[in-house]
Coordinates of C-alpha atoms in Angstrom, one line a residue:
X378 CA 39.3 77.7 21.4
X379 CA 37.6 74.3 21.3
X380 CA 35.9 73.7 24.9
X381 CA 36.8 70.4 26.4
X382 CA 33.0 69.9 27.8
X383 CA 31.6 68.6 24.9
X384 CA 34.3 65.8 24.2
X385 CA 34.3 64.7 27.9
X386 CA 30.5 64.5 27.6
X387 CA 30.3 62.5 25.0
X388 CA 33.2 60.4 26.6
X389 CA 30.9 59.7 29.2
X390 CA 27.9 59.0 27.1
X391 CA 26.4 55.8 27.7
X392 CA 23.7 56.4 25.2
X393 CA 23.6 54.1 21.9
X394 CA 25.6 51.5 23.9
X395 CA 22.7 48.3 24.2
X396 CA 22.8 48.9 20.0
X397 CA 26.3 48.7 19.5
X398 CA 26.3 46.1 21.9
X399 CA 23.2 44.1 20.4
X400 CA 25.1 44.3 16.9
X401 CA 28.2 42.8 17.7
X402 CA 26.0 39.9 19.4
X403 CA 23.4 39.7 16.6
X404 CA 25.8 37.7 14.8
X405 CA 26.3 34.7 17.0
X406 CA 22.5 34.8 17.7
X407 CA 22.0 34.1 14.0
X408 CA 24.5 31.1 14.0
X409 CA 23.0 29.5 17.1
X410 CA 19.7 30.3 15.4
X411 CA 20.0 29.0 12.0
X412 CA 22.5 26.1 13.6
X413 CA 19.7 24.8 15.6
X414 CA 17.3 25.1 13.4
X415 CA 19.5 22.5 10.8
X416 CA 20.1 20.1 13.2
X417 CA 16.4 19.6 14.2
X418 CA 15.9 19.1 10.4
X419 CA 18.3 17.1 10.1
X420 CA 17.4 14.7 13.0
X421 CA 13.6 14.7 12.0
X422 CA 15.5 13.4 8.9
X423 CA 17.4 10.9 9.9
X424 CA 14.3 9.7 12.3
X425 CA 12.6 9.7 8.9
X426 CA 14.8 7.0 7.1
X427 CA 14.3 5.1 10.7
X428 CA 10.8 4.3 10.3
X429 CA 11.0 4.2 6.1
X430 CA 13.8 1.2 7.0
X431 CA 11.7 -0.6 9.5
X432 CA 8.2 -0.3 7.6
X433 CA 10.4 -1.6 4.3
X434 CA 11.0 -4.9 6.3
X435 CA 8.2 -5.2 8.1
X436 CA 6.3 -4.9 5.0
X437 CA 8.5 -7.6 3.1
X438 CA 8.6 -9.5 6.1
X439 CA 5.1 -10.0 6.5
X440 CA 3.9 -10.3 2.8
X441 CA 7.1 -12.5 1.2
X442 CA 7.8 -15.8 1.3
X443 CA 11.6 -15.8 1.2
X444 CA 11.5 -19.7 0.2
X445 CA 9.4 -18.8 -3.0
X446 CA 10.0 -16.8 -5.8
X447 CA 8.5 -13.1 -5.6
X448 CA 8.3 -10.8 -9.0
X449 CA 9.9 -7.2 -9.1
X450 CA 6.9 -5.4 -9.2
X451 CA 5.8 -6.7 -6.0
X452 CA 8.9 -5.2 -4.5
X453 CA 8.4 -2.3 -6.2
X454 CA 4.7 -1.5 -4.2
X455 CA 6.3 -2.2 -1.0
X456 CA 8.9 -0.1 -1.9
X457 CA 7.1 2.9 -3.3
X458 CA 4.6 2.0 0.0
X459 CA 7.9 2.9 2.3
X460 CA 9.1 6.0 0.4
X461 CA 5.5 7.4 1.4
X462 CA 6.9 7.5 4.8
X463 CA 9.6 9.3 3.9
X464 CA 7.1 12.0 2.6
X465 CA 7.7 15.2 2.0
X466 CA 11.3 13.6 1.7
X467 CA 12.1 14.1 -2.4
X468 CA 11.9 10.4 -3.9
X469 CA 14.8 11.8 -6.4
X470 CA 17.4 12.2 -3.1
X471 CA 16.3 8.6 -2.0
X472 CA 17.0 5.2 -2.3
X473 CA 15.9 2.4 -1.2
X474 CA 17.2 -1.7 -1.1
X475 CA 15.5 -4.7 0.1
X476 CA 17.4 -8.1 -0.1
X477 CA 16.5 -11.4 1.1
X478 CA 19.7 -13.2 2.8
X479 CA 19.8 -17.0 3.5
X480 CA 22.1 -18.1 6.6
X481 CA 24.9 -20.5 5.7
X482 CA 27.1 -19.4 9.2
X483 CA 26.7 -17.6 12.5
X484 CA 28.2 -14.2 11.0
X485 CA 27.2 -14.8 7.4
X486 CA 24.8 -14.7 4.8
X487 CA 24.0 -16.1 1.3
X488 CA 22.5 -13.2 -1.2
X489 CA 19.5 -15.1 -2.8
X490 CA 18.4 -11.6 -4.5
X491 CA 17.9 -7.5 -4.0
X492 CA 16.5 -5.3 -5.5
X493 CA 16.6 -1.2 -5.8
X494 CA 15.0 2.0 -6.4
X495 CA 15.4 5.4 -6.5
X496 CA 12.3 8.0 -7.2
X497 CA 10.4 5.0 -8.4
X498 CA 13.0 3.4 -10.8
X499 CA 14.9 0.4 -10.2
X500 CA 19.0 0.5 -9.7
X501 CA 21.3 -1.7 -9.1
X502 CA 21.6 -3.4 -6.0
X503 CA 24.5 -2.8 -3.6
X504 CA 24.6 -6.4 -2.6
X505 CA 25.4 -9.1 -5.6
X506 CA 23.1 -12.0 -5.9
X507 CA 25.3 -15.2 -4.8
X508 CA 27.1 -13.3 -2.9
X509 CA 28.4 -13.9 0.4
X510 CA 27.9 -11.0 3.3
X511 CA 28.1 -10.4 6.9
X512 CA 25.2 -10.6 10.0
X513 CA 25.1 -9.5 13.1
X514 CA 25.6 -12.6 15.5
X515 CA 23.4 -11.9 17.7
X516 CA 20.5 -12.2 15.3
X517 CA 21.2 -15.7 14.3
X518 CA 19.7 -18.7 16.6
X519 CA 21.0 -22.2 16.2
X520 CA 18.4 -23.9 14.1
X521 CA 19.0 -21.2 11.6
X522 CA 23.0 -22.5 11.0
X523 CA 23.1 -24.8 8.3
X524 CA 25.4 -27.6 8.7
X525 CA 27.8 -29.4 6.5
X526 CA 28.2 -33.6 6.8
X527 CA 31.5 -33.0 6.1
X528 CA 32.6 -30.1 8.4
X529 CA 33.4 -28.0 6.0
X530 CA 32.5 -24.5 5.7
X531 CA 28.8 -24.2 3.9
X532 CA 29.8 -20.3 3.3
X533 CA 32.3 -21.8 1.1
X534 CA 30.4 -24.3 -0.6
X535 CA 29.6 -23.1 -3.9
X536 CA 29.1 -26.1 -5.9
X537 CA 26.8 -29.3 -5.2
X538 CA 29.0 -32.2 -4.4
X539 CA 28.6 -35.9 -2.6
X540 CA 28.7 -34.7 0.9
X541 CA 28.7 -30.9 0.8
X542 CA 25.6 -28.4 1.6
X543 CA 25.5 -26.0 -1.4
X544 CA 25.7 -22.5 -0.4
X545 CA 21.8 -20.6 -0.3
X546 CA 20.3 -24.5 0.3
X547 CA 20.1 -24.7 3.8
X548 CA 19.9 -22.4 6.7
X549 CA 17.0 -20.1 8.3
X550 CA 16.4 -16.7 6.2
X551 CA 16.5 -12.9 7.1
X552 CA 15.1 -9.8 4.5
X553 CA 17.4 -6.6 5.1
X554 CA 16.2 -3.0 4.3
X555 CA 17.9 -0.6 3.4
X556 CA 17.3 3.2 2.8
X557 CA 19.7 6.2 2.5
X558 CA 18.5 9.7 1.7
X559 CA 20.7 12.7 0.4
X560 CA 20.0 15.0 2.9
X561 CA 21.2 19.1 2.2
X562 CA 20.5 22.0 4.8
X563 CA 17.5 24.0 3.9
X564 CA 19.9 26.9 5.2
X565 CA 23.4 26.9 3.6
X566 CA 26.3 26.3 6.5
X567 CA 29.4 26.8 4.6
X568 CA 30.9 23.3 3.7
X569 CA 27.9 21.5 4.9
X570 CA 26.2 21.2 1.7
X571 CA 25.1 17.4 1.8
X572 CA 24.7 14.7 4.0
X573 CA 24.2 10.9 3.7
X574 CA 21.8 9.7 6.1
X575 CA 20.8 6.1 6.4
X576 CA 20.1 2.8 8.1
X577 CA 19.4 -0.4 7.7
X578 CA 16.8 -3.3 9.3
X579 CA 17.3 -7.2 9.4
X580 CA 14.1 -8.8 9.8
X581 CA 12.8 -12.1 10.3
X582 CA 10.4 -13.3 8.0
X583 CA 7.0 -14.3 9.2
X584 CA 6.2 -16.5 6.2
X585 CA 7.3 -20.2 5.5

């Protein structure tokens, strides 16, 4: 006959318990693991494109005259000079814009060209030369509006005429940069395979 010492002895047995215990934990430890480990990359990212943005129109800003004409390859080096920030970003998952924007009301802006690039190549631009676009407000001050003699809108203006301002002929400027990067989790996390990051910096030019 089977003796019922054994069985209640190993009933009692506490021994193994921290292992079985540690394996059904192990698990979550990995997810909260690996989870925080992509969402510091992906920050450090994103904080990435932020200072690529701002050194794309600070560079611009500083160098360009928006009144004057300025060649592509002179874009280009400023560009290619803001995707070494983004270093050791891939060039291939990036893209960068610049555009110079003239006023013509206190929410819009004329398009008097853009340009883009990705891993050193130009694109096309997302914004259309001639185009019309939104601003912030409160970025525009009052000597920048434009004015027409007539009261109509200069947004609207696209041809010359007796007593109309012709869209993009009047009205202070801004340069906007633009970056977005293509960002994908060095650790797969199911559906999370790719991310858009981006952002985007309005600045005044310091040049007549």
């Amino acid at each position: 006959m089977l003796s019922r010492r054994p069985i209640c002895h190993l009933a009692r047995s506490r021994d193994g318990a921290a292992l079985v215990e540690f394996a059904f934990v192990l698990p979550v430890l990995l997810i909260i693991f690996i989870g925080g480990y992509v969402v510091a990359d992906m920050i450090a990212c994103s904080r990435k494109v932020t200072v690529a943005t701002r050194a794309l129109s600070d560079l611009v800003g500083r160098n360009v005259s928006p009144s004057t004409t300025v060649t592509s390859a002179t874009l280009t080096t400023y560009m290619n000079s803001a995707q070494l920030v983004m270093t050791p970003m891939s060039a291939a998952l990036t893209t960068l814009q610049i555009s110079n924007l003239r006023v013509c009301d206190a929410t819009h802006a004329y398009v008097v060209w853009s340009q883009a690039q990705t891993n050193g190549a130009t694109v096309a631009s997302s914004l259309t030369v001639g185009s019309v676009v939104s601003i912030p407000a409160n970025l525009i001050t009052t000597p920048m509006v434009p004015t027409s003699p007539d009261g109509s809108n200069v947004c609207q203006n696209t041809t010359s005429g007796a007593n109309k301002v012709v869209v993009g002929t009047a009205g202070g400027y801004i340069f906007l940069g633009q970056i977005s990067f293509s960002y994908t989790p060095p650790i797969g996390l199911g559906t999370l395979t790719s991310i858009k990051l981006s952002d985007q910096d309005y600045m005044i030019p310091r040049l007549p």
